[in-house]
Amino acid sequence: MENSRIHALPEDVINQIAAGEVVERPASVVKELMENALDAGASRIEVQISDGGKSSILIRDNGCGMSEADLDMCYLPHTTSKLKTAEDLFHLATNGFRGEAVASIAAVSKLTITSREEDAAEAHQVHLTGGTPDCKATDASPRGTSFLIEDLFFNAPVRKTFLGSDTLEASRILDTVTRLAMANPNVRIDYKVNGRDVFTGVEGNDLRSRIAEALGAGIARTMLPVDYEEAGIRVSGFAVPPDALKNKRSKLYFYVQKRPIWNPVMTKAVTRAYEPYGSTNAPIAVLFLEMEDVAVDVNVHPNKREVRFANENDVFLAVHHAIRDAFQKPEEDHPTISLEEITAPSPMPSAPAPSMPTLHPEPLFTRKAPAAEPAPSLPEKESAPMPMPFPCPKPAEKTVREKPSKYRSDDPDDIIQDLFSLPENGNIIPLTPQNLRPPTRMDKSTPPQFFQLANTYLVCEDSEGLLLIDQNAAHQRILYEQALNSLGAQAALESQELLFPEIVEFSAAEASVIPSLLETFDQLGFHLELFGKNTYQLRGTPRDLPFSRSVESLRELVSAVFEGDDPGNPSQETLAKAWAKSNAIQAGDKLSTEEMTQLMASLLTTQDPMSSPSGRPTLMRLPLSEIHKRFKR
Ligand code: ADP
Ligand code: MG
């Protein structure tokens, strides 16, 4: 035995390893303890954090509380009041059941638990350091339980290094809080960061109002109710209709038996259900699945966020059909939403997106029940085409945008050479800075001849052949460098004051990072002023941005920043990229000759005229020699 290299691990090490599985970051602490509070029947939960939860997290509930004896047990590994037999593992009546969370949190923090049962004379308190109790007391706290976690990971320095900035961790906690809040609209939930209210969910709310508190009233108002059952799977909740989507970032909230989960099959099912409507914006939905406990395994991951479905295909189809069903429900089914509101044209007249009415004389998205709806026959496989009871727009323009249009003759014998089906990229070569020459006639005396192809590409001649310029990629490059310059020089870009300031509402998560970004936004030409909770007044926008696009552009900027590595403190590159993307001329925008000339001239003055900030090519050339060859000269 003396020589044995294998030995049992000391208990504190075991507990720390177990803690690592459950407690990854401050948000996991909040998740576990909020779930415990819900299991304890709380109707009110308060979450308060400071410094991203790194220095302290307080979670207080008014639930059933614990007796002194229970309090002494709850932080020991594998102690629970919720699971008695292995059979119980397959039921989800409560959130917890592994008896790991409190022990794991205790192992990596300094923890004070205070709890009082309804009829108890006083509250009991225990203080632990790294899982070891070092002090007990009583006090006069009201019924319920509070967990105060201080100095998280004080004894696990490596884990600390994996944490993000305070803002990032706080926004992760906010995500956890809002996910649980939407599953429990009847519970009052407050979340404060460094003493400031960040989320308030008022008790007694219905789901739509709770969604309004979490995602914004604008989103909540447009949402259609989902209520559908198939193959023993009930799907309920809300989804934003395709034509009311405004953001590029999807917001999908999934729950199984009311427990927040993450599941790729559900994501795919929802995304596919939106696809035929041709929206270029990302889906938003809050969906609850209920099914028999045997149909779902929640023990895949210690924090129970991932689940495994016994029949993924059934889940896919149920979710997919549920969303479709919601989009098709006749008006009477959801009287709270006015049809005008839903079908109002999007305020972007100057920039027809692929789904704009100009391209499709029929309204793209109408919730009127089709006269003779074919009985939806359920496809066998998930890849089978889904039944579509009313016309879905084909992404007609998209095809054009992805691939330049083809020149075709009606007469099959009289073939005009299709330039773009030449073998292997048709010898259209992306240019390099070395071989780029400005269009030959790009001097003042003879204005260059540009024309626009599919309202997406500029076409002109240069000394070597035919130039194709992607107007969106080119404009992004120009704007990106402008933004970088002004951020670097701390010089604000020109802004135009809005005569009638727009009110813009953000999700609680987004609103939590905006205060730290106001100055930077100013530099980029967006003047924002706090207007109300999660709501800002947009008072000025970048000079060249069409007014019709200002709000949308701001939203895109905010969501791009929010998606970045560090939303509270984004890099200049991230900001410049996002700004360029949200302000640039879009594919599909009609340009005047002057605009085209200006765009090309500005592009040629940038540091890297060949590629967009995200690495897409801006320019390509079809060489004259290639054209000669094709015409057999
Ligand atoms: P689990 O939730 O899996 O049972 P935990 O480690 O999260 O395991 O909690 C251990 C036990 O502590 C719970 O079973 C419960 O009895 C008690 N407990 C934890 N938090 C609370 C709370 N907020 N209110 C009442 N009891 C609680
Ligand atoms: Mg628990």
XYZ file of C-alpha atoms and ligand atoms in Angstrom:
661
model
C 0.000 0.000 0.000
C 2.869 2.295 0.812
C 3.941 2.340 -2.850
C 0.486 2.717 -4.208
C 0.178 5.772 -6.382
C -3.585 5.613 -6.369
C -5.316 7.075 -3.348
C -8.752 8.327 -2.458
C -9.258 12.045 -2.804
C -9.790 14.069 0.353
C -13.419 15.069 0.829
C -12.876 18.794 0.313
C -11.303 18.063 -3.073
C -14.229 15.818 -4.016
C -16.635 18.564 -3.060
C -14.755 21.118 -5.060
C -14.834 18.915 -8.123
C -18.563 18.363 -7.670
C -18.963 22.096 -7.179
C -17.279 22.684 -10.504
C -20.022 20.743 -12.234
C -22.864 22.673 -10.672
C -21.310 26.041 -9.978
C -19.597 27.304 -13.052
C -20.168 30.993 -12.540
C -22.295 33.410 -10.512
C -25.273 32.786 -12.795
C -25.269 29.087 -11.881
C -25.475 30.005 -8.190
C -28.439 32.230 -8.906
C -30.143 29.551 -10.961
C -29.803 26.860 -8.302
C -30.882 29.063 -5.437
C -33.811 30.613 -7.294
C -34.970 27.100 -8.135
C -34.712 26.119 -4.492
C -36.773 29.174 -3.578
C -39.424 28.221 -6.125
C -39.442 24.666 -4.790
C -39.976 26.137 -1.333
C -43.195 27.716 -2.596
C -41.977 31.315 -2.535
C -44.233 33.994 -4.007
C -41.468 36.533 -3.865
C -37.762 36.229 -4.660
C -35.151 38.942 -4.479
C -31.770 38.646 -6.128
C -29.124 41.236 -5.364
C -25.593 41.087 -6.615
C -22.551 43.246 -6.566
C -19.546 43.199 -8.879
C -21.052 40.702 -11.275
C -21.825 38.387 -8.364
C -18.144 37.907 -7.694
C -18.105 39.685 -4.360
C -21.661 39.015 -3.252
C -24.933 37.407 -4.233
C -27.993 37.608 -1.999
C -31.043 35.503 -2.750
C -33.985 35.931 -0.446
C -37.358 34.189 -0.596
C -40.571 34.036 1.409
C -40.959 30.286 0.975
C -41.529 27.569 3.569
C -38.132 28.008 5.242
C -36.104 25.374 7.055
C -36.060 24.144 10.617
C -32.808 24.322 12.522
C -32.249 20.607 11.877
C -32.807 21.017 8.133
C -30.544 24.030 8.064
C -27.759 21.928 9.548
C -28.287 19.293 6.858
C -28.878 21.281 3.700
C -25.234 22.112 2.969
C -24.011 18.535 3.280
C -23.381 16.727 -0.023
C -26.266 14.651 -1.342
C -28.866 15.895 1.082
C -32.275 16.750 -0.204
C -35.825 16.871 0.965
C -37.118 16.256 -2.528
C -35.973 12.857 -3.725
C -36.535 9.656 -1.853
C -36.216 6.834 -4.375
C -34.369 6.298 -7.629
C -37.761 6.258 -9.332
C -38.210 9.912 -8.355
C -35.251 10.767 -10.571
C -37.551 10.481 -13.542
C -40.073 12.971 -12.273
C -39.731 16.666 -12.437
C -42.181 17.938 -9.887
C -39.519 20.082 -8.269
C -36.532 21.856 -9.684
C -33.936 20.270 -7.492
C -33.453 16.680 -6.535
C -29.781 15.942 -6.547
C -29.064 17.558 -3.243
C -25.860 18.952 -4.685
C -26.417 22.623 -5.150
C -26.159 24.038 -1.662
C -23.187 21.797 -0.829
C -21.446 22.797 -4.045
C -22.017 26.487 -3.512
C -20.869 26.187 0.093
C -17.667 24.446 -1.017
C -16.482 27.382 -3.121
C -17.655 30.427 -1.170
C -18.276 32.069 2.149
C -21.919 31.367 2.731
C -24.500 32.597 5.207
C -27.850 30.816 5.216
C -30.696 32.292 7.249
C -34.044 30.547 7.391
C -37.271 30.615 9.301
C -40.293 28.378 9.122
C -43.779 29.783 9.367
C -44.438 29.016 13.023
C -40.879 29.182 14.290
C -40.105 31.615 17.078
C -37.004 32.861 15.333
C -34.811 32.439 12.285
C -31.711 30.260 12.363
C -28.496 31.172 10.731
C -25.346 29.310 9.803
C -22.136 30.647 8.348
C -19.764 28.432 6.377
C -16.359 28.985 4.877
C -15.443 26.636 2.027
C -18.201 24.269 3.136
C -17.193 24.133 6.812
C -19.661 25.628 9.288
C -17.913 28.124 11.549
C -20.672 30.052 13.250
C -24.328 29.649 14.164
C -26.812 32.237 15.344
C -30.485 33.141 15.510
C -32.134 36.313 14.369
C -35.498 37.881 13.703
C -35.690 37.482 9.925
C -39.196 36.887 8.582
C -40.449 33.583 7.200
C -38.389 32.255 4.328
C -34.784 31.691 3.465
C -31.893 33.825 2.416
C -28.568 32.780 0.989
C -25.735 35.278 1.083
C -22.768 34.160 -0.997
C -19.604 36.178 -0.535
C -16.295 35.880 -2.273
C -17.322 33.204 -4.736
C -14.408 30.950 -5.752
C -12.174 32.474 -3.061
C -10.576 29.014 -2.741
C -10.727 28.121 -6.456
C -8.530 30.729 -8.145
C -8.478 28.938 -11.499
C -12.256 29.061 -11.728
C -12.105 32.773 -11.065
C -9.970 33.320 -14.106
C -12.699 31.863 -16.303
C -15.164 34.533 -15.271
C -15.976 37.412 -17.573
C -16.165 41.079 -16.693
C -18.622 42.197 -14.028
C -21.015 43.438 -16.704
C -20.900 40.164 -18.563
C -21.505 38.073 -15.445
C -24.303 40.410 -14.380
C -25.954 40.052 -17.757
C -25.651 36.277 -17.569
C -27.403 36.424 -14.217
C -30.059 38.624 -15.747
C -30.588 35.997 -18.431
C -31.030 33.347 -15.739
C -33.402 35.552 -13.773
C -35.558 36.411 -16.783
C -35.719 32.812 -17.950
C -36.975 31.687 -14.560
C -39.207 34.731 -14.269
C -41.015 33.871 -17.505
C -41.664 30.347 -16.241
C -43.107 31.715 -13.008
C -45.152 34.787 -13.846
C -47.068 34.495 -10.592
C -43.951 35.007 -8.494
C -42.690 38.487 -7.802
C -39.042 38.602 -8.784
C -36.639 41.500 -8.291
C -33.095 41.661 -9.524
C -30.743 44.408 -8.413
C -27.189 45.011 -9.539
C -25.048 47.155 -7.251
C -28.240 48.493 -5.689
C -29.858 49.406 -8.997
C -33.124 47.802 -10.168
C -32.430 45.811 -13.297
C -35.436 43.541 -13.525
C -38.775 43.700 -11.769
C -41.388 41.033 -12.310
C -44.577 41.972 -10.539
C -46.512 39.308 -8.701
C -49.758 38.032 -10.178
C -48.736 38.626 -13.756
C -49.959 36.634 -16.676
C -47.365 35.306 -19.084
C -47.741 38.052 -21.672
C -47.191 40.780 -19.076
C -44.228 38.907 -17.691
C -42.763 38.627 -21.172
C -43.285 42.377 -21.508
C -41.273 42.893 -18.339
C -38.510 40.617 -19.559
C -38.288 41.230 -23.298
C -40.018 44.569 -23.704
C -43.642 45.610 -24.144
C -43.214 46.117 -27.880
C -42.250 42.499 -28.422
C -44.875 41.180 -26.034
C -47.634 43.111 -27.766
C -46.982 41.637 -31.182
C -46.682 38.058 -29.954
C -49.193 35.445 -30.999
C -50.301 32.808 -28.536
C -49.091 29.283 -29.166
C -51.249 26.440 -27.948
C -50.966 23.101 -29.637
C -50.728 19.433 -28.896
C -49.330 16.600 -30.916
C -48.009 13.134 -30.080
C -48.604 13.697 -26.385
C -46.539 16.881 -26.402
C -48.279 20.083 -25.433
C -46.642 23.244 -26.691
C -47.783 26.583 -25.323
C -46.427 30.083 -25.026
C -45.963 32.971 -27.425
C -44.175 33.664 -30.690
C -43.572 36.893 -32.598
C -45.108 36.744 -36.090
C -42.494 36.781 -38.870
C -43.400 40.229 -40.155
C -43.039 41.828 -36.737
C -39.491 40.608 -36.175
C -37.049 43.475 -35.895
C -33.767 42.090 -34.638
C -31.006 39.983 -36.043
C -30.515 38.211 -32.766
C -32.899 35.399 -31.997
C -34.500 35.223 -28.597
C -35.678 31.729 -27.943
C -36.788 30.676 -24.509
C -37.597 27.012 -24.083
C -39.017 25.185 -21.122
C -39.789 21.573 -20.444
C -42.202 20.968 -17.580
C -41.692 24.671 -16.771
C -37.955 24.257 -16.390
C -35.716 26.408 -18.572
C -33.777 24.261 -20.979
C -31.572 24.576 -23.980
C -32.178 22.208 -26.856
C -30.937 22.340 -30.453
C -33.855 20.335 -31.829
C -36.310 22.921 -30.587
C -34.210 25.757 -31.961
C -34.208 24.105 -35.352
C -37.938 23.448 -35.258
C -38.692 27.089 -34.532
C -36.226 28.464 -37.060
C -37.642 26.225 -39.781
C -41.174 27.310 -38.979
C -40.224 30.950 -39.609
C -38.126 30.293 -42.697
C -40.844 30.168 -45.365
C -42.014 33.668 -44.489
C -38.757 35.064 -45.743
C -37.997 37.379 -42.851
C -34.359 38.299 -42.653
C -34.721 38.902 -38.926
C -34.307 36.322 -36.207
C -37.221 34.549 -34.474
C -38.452 35.355 -30.982
C -40.485 32.838 -29.011
C -41.197 31.694 -25.483
C -42.295 28.068 -25.549
C -43.344 25.631 -22.873
C -43.353 21.915 -23.543
C -45.235 19.517 -21.387
C -45.048 15.786 -21.837
C -45.034 12.620 -19.847
C -42.032 12.390 -17.575
C -40.844 9.218 -19.303
C -40.529 11.109 -22.582
C -37.760 13.323 -21.320
C -34.518 12.724 -19.445
C -33.302 15.679 -17.461
C -30.287 13.976 -15.982
C -28.035 14.591 -18.936
C -26.233 17.447 -17.288
C -25.701 18.250 -13.623
C -27.269 21.667 -13.938
C -30.233 20.132 -15.768
C -30.152 22.728 -18.482
C -29.840 20.175 -21.248
C -32.446 17.500 -21.666
C -32.735 14.446 -23.838
C -36.034 13.610 -25.474
C -37.088 10.001 -25.949
C -38.373 10.978 -29.385
C -36.681 14.008 -30.845
C -38.616 13.783 -34.055
C -41.922 14.103 -32.231
C -40.602 17.139 -30.406
C -39.402 18.691 -33.631
C -42.756 18.217 -35.328
C -44.818 19.314 -32.352
C -42.847 22.543 -31.964
C -42.744 23.202 -35.672
C -46.473 22.694 -36.114
C -47.261 24.647 -32.975
C -45.564 27.740 -34.359
C -47.184 27.342 -37.765
C -50.521 26.863 -36.100
C -50.076 30.084 -34.142
C -49.303 32.000 -37.327
C -52.471 30.708 -38.974
C -54.958 31.102 -36.136
C -57.893 33.252 -37.148
C -58.205 36.681 -35.654
C -60.926 35.840 -33.086
C -58.524 33.601 -31.238
C -56.404 36.451 -30.012
C -58.596 39.467 -29.586
C -56.010 41.418 -27.629
C -54.001 42.223 -30.735
C -55.261 44.462 -33.466
C -54.731 43.288 -36.986
C -53.569 46.735 -38.067
C -50.795 46.562 -35.580
C -49.596 43.244 -36.863
C -49.820 43.903 -40.566
C -48.655 47.502 -40.454
C -45.856 47.894 -42.970
C -42.455 48.060 -41.413
C -41.146 51.615 -41.245
C -38.378 51.238 -43.782
C -39.710 52.606 -47.034
C -36.304 53.598 -48.336
C -34.775 50.191 -48.022
C -36.907 47.419 -49.385
C -35.840 44.252 -47.636
C -36.498 40.957 -49.392
C -39.883 40.688 -47.763
C -41.089 44.185 -48.549
C -44.489 44.557 -50.140
C -43.075 46.139 -53.293
C -41.720 42.788 -54.291
C -44.772 40.852 -53.270
C -48.087 42.361 -54.177
C -49.826 40.017 -51.744
C -49.367 40.750 -48.053
C -46.607 38.483 -46.893
C -48.051 37.578 -43.678
C -51.717 37.536 -42.981
C -53.378 35.867 -40.131
C -56.733 35.469 -41.830
C -57.635 31.821 -42.029
C -57.368 30.590 -45.588
C -60.738 29.854 -47.176
C -60.150 26.252 -48.018
C -57.353 25.054 -45.901
C -55.981 21.691 -46.924
C -55.932 19.279 -44.023
C -52.340 19.437 -42.921
C -50.812 16.077 -43.608
C -47.980 15.528 -41.259
C -44.709 14.827 -42.906
C -42.977 11.615 -42.005
C -39.551 13.049 -41.646
C -38.410 16.365 -40.336
C -36.898 17.124 -43.690
C -40.194 16.633 -45.519
C -41.759 19.865 -46.730
C -44.179 21.315 -44.251
C -47.770 22.000 -45.216
C -48.310 25.644 -46.039
C -51.929 26.672 -45.996
C -51.349 30.200 -47.213
C -48.831 31.487 -49.660
C -45.392 31.821 -48.249
C -43.173 34.236 -50.067
C -40.384 32.625 -51.910
C -37.089 34.209 -51.037
C -36.986 35.483 -54.575
C -34.740 38.417 -54.083
C -32.444 36.475 -51.862
C -31.467 34.242 -54.747
C -30.655 37.321 -56.712
C -28.638 38.715 -53.894
C -26.607 35.639 -53.333
C -25.783 35.098 -56.948
C -25.764 37.786 -59.573
C -28.627 37.447 -61.976
C -28.167 35.418 -65.102
C -28.478 36.705 -68.604
C -30.755 34.405 -70.424
C -32.287 34.400 -73.810
C -35.778 33.169 -74.431
C -34.555 31.353 -77.487
C -32.536 28.324 -76.380
C -30.558 28.314 -79.611
C -29.553 31.890 -79.340
C -27.468 31.664 -76.261
C -26.014 34.751 -74.830
C -23.053 33.545 -72.912
C -23.929 33.294 -69.296
C -20.976 35.009 -67.747
C -21.635 33.785 -64.305
C -21.860 30.137 -65.073
C -18.343 30.018 -66.380
C -16.345 27.172 -64.919
C -14.735 27.695 -61.539
C -15.824 31.175 -60.562
C -15.839 32.131 -64.193
C -12.441 33.703 -63.824
C -14.026 36.569 -62.068
C -11.167 37.339 -59.801
C -11.269 39.027 -56.478
C -8.946 41.968 -56.829
C -5.845 42.564 -54.817
C -4.636 46.037 -53.886
C -1.772 45.544 -56.333
C -3.899 44.993 -59.375
C -6.707 47.393 -58.600
C -6.901 50.393 -60.864
C -9.590 52.949 -60.466
C -12.089 52.922 -63.293
C -10.374 54.476 -66.272
C -12.704 57.383 -66.567
C -12.795 58.178 -62.943
C -11.722 61.742 -63.304
C -13.754 64.888 -63.192
C -13.933 65.567 -66.928
C -15.670 62.349 -67.903
C -17.893 61.016 -65.157
C -17.582 57.261 -64.689
C -20.374 55.114 -65.955
C -21.901 53.025 -63.249
C -24.969 50.952 -63.280
C -26.605 48.970 -60.589
C -27.218 45.276 -60.917
C -30.160 43.876 -58.958
C -29.967 46.973 -56.742
C -27.127 45.151 -55.055
C -23.962 45.484 -57.092
C -22.358 48.407 -58.826
C -20.945 47.604 -62.203
C -18.338 49.684 -63.966
C -15.355 49.424 -66.172
C -11.718 49.659 -65.240
C -8.623 49.429 -67.381
C -8.543 45.643 -67.080
C -12.154 44.690 -67.496
C -15.470 44.754 -65.762
C -15.630 45.651 -62.059
C -18.326 44.408 -59.749
C -18.735 46.096 -56.410
C -20.888 44.770 -53.596
C -22.543 47.990 -52.413
C -23.207 46.751 -48.913
C -19.737 45.300 -48.360
C -18.109 48.412 -49.827
C -20.135 50.794 -47.702
C -19.423 48.760 -44.577
C -15.708 49.093 -45.255
C -15.988 52.870 -45.589
C -18.111 53.272 -42.466
C -15.971 50.894 -40.457
C -12.853 52.967 -41.036
C -14.749 56.175 -40.315
C -15.993 54.779 -37.027
C -12.573 53.477 -36.023
C -11.057 56.869 -36.733
C -13.592 58.754 -34.710
C -13.500 56.323 -31.782
C -9.709 56.420 -31.806
C -9.564 60.196 -31.970
C -12.460 60.599 -29.518
C -14.065 62.779 -32.160
C -17.778 62.436 -32.535
C -19.219 61.598 -35.931
C -21.755 64.028 -37.280
C -25.212 63.541 -35.959
C -28.572 64.938 -36.936
C -31.045 65.872 -34.243
C -34.412 64.266 -34.644
C -37.297 66.689 -34.747
C -39.470 64.153 -33.024
C -37.356 61.957 -30.784
C -38.165 58.287 -31.036
C -38.861 56.195 -27.982
C -36.934 52.949 -28.107
C -37.542 50.142 -25.698
C -34.893 47.533 -25.022
C -35.003 44.179 -23.319
C -33.981 44.271 -19.679
C -30.752 42.545 -20.636
C -29.866 45.087 -23.288
C -30.924 48.001 -21.143
C -28.550 46.836 -18.452
C -25.493 47.521 -20.616
C -26.615 50.743 -22.268
C -25.748 53.193 -19.474
C -22.069 52.311 -19.821
C -22.246 52.822 -23.591
C -23.988 56.194 -23.827
C -20.822 58.168 -24.403
C -19.562 55.813 -27.070
C -22.914 55.884 -28.809
C -22.691 59.662 -28.777
C -19.403 59.423 -30.617
C -21.042 57.259 -33.223
C -23.816 59.781 -33.704
C -26.584 58.148 -31.701
C -27.823 60.455 -28.944
C -29.773 58.572 -26.344
C -31.434 59.773 -23.204
C -32.924 57.632 -20.501
C -36.690 57.910 -20.726
C -38.071 55.259 -18.430
C -37.343 51.763 -17.325
C -35.527 50.010 -20.190
C -36.659 52.838 -22.435
C -34.579 55.518 -24.122
C -35.312 58.522 -26.213
C -33.382 58.566 -29.459
C -32.660 62.265 -29.994
C -30.046 62.178 -32.725
C -28.810 59.718 -35.325
C -25.728 59.492 -37.556
C -25.927 62.141 -40.247
C -26.120 59.948 -43.300
C -28.473 57.395 -41.885
C -31.967 57.650 -43.367
C -34.394 58.545 -40.633
C -36.592 55.594 -41.497
C -33.782 53.292 -40.516
C -32.531 55.021 -37.394
C -34.317 52.974 -34.765
C -33.620 49.700 -36.461
C -30.009 50.621 -36.909
C -29.663 51.516 -33.251
C -31.236 48.221 -32.255
C -28.830 46.317 -34.445
C -25.908 48.155 -32.932
C -27.094 47.369 -29.424
C -27.658 43.712 -30.129
C -24.298 43.356 -31.853
C -22.589 44.930 -28.854
C -24.610 42.744 -26.567
C -23.517 39.632 -28.402
C -19.845 40.604 -28.238
C -17.339 39.304 -25.714
C -17.795 42.085 -23.246
C -21.044 44.000 -23.674
C -20.239 46.584 -21.008
C -16.912 47.436 -22.523
C -16.842 46.485 -26.202
C -13.668 46.884 -28.240
C -13.442 49.667 -30.801
C -13.385 47.029 -33.550
C -16.593 45.438 -32.320
C -18.290 48.815 -32.144
C -17.021 49.998 -35.503
C -17.995 46.735 -37.167
C -21.458 46.792 -35.663
C -21.945 50.452 -36.511
C -20.825 49.892 -40.084
C -23.112 46.929 -40.456
C -26.134 48.706 -39.091
C -25.622 51.932 -41.051
C -24.529 50.597 -44.401
C -26.504 50.714 -47.609
C -28.244 47.402 -47.915
C -28.451 44.991 -50.796
C -31.687 46.002 -52.496
C -31.249 49.748 -51.947
C -31.577 51.733 -55.148
C -28.680 54.145 -55.608
C -28.422 57.262 -57.721
C -25.500 57.808 -60.080
C -24.004 60.335 -57.672
C -24.313 57.918 -54.799
C -22.606 55.195 -56.772
C -19.793 57.495 -57.801
C -19.361 58.701 -54.258
C -19.352 55.181 -52.884
C -16.672 54.005 -55.276
C -14.518 57.084 -54.718
C -14.727 56.716 -50.929
C -13.980 53.030 -51.125
C -10.775 53.691 -52.982
C -9.571 55.971 -50.205
C -9.913 53.345 -47.472
C -6.990 51.422 -46.070
C -8.297 48.075 -47.225
C -10.700 48.593 -50.102
C -10.770 44.906 -50.996
C -12.755 43.475 -48.149
C -15.581 44.321 -45.797
C -14.821 44.475 -42.056
C -16.138 40.951 -41.728
C -13.912 39.696 -44.522
C -16.330 39.570 -47.427
C -14.903 40.721 -50.770
C -15.998 44.198 -51.833
C -14.766 44.091 -55.425
C -14.312 41.581 -58.162
C -13.151 41.885 -61.722
C -14.127 40.009 -64.824
C -10.982 40.516 -66.900
C -11.305 41.782 -70.436
C -9.054 38.958 -71.617
C -11.570 36.464 -70.266
C -14.406 38.244 -72.021
C -12.452 38.204 -75.296
C -11.819 34.515 -74.875
C -15.480 33.803 -74.327
C -16.383 35.663 -77.478
C -13.737 33.674 -79.315
C -11.812 36.736 -80.400
P -32.004 19.882 -3.936
O -32.592 21.168 -4.363
O -31.578 19.038 -5.090
O -32.793 19.138 -2.945
P -30.039 21.536 -2.779
O -28.629 21.312 -2.423
O -30.327 22.580 -3.789
O -30.621 20.171 -3.246
O -30.853 21.855 -1.500
C -30.791 20.940 -0.398
C -32.025 21.062 0.473
O -32.004 22.299 1.167
C -33.335 21.090 -0.300
O -33.801 19.783 -0.577
C -34.255 21.832 0.656
O -34.789 20.951 1.609
C -33.312 22.774 1.376
N -33.399 24.128 0.794
C -32.507 24.702 -0.046
N -32.890 25.955 -0.361
C -34.058 26.182 0.268
C -34.954 27.300 0.344
N -34.723 28.438 -0.352
N -36.066 27.181 1.096
C -36.293 26.041 1.787
N -35.493 24.966 1.759
C -34.389 25.022 1.011
Mg -31.691 22.612 -5.469
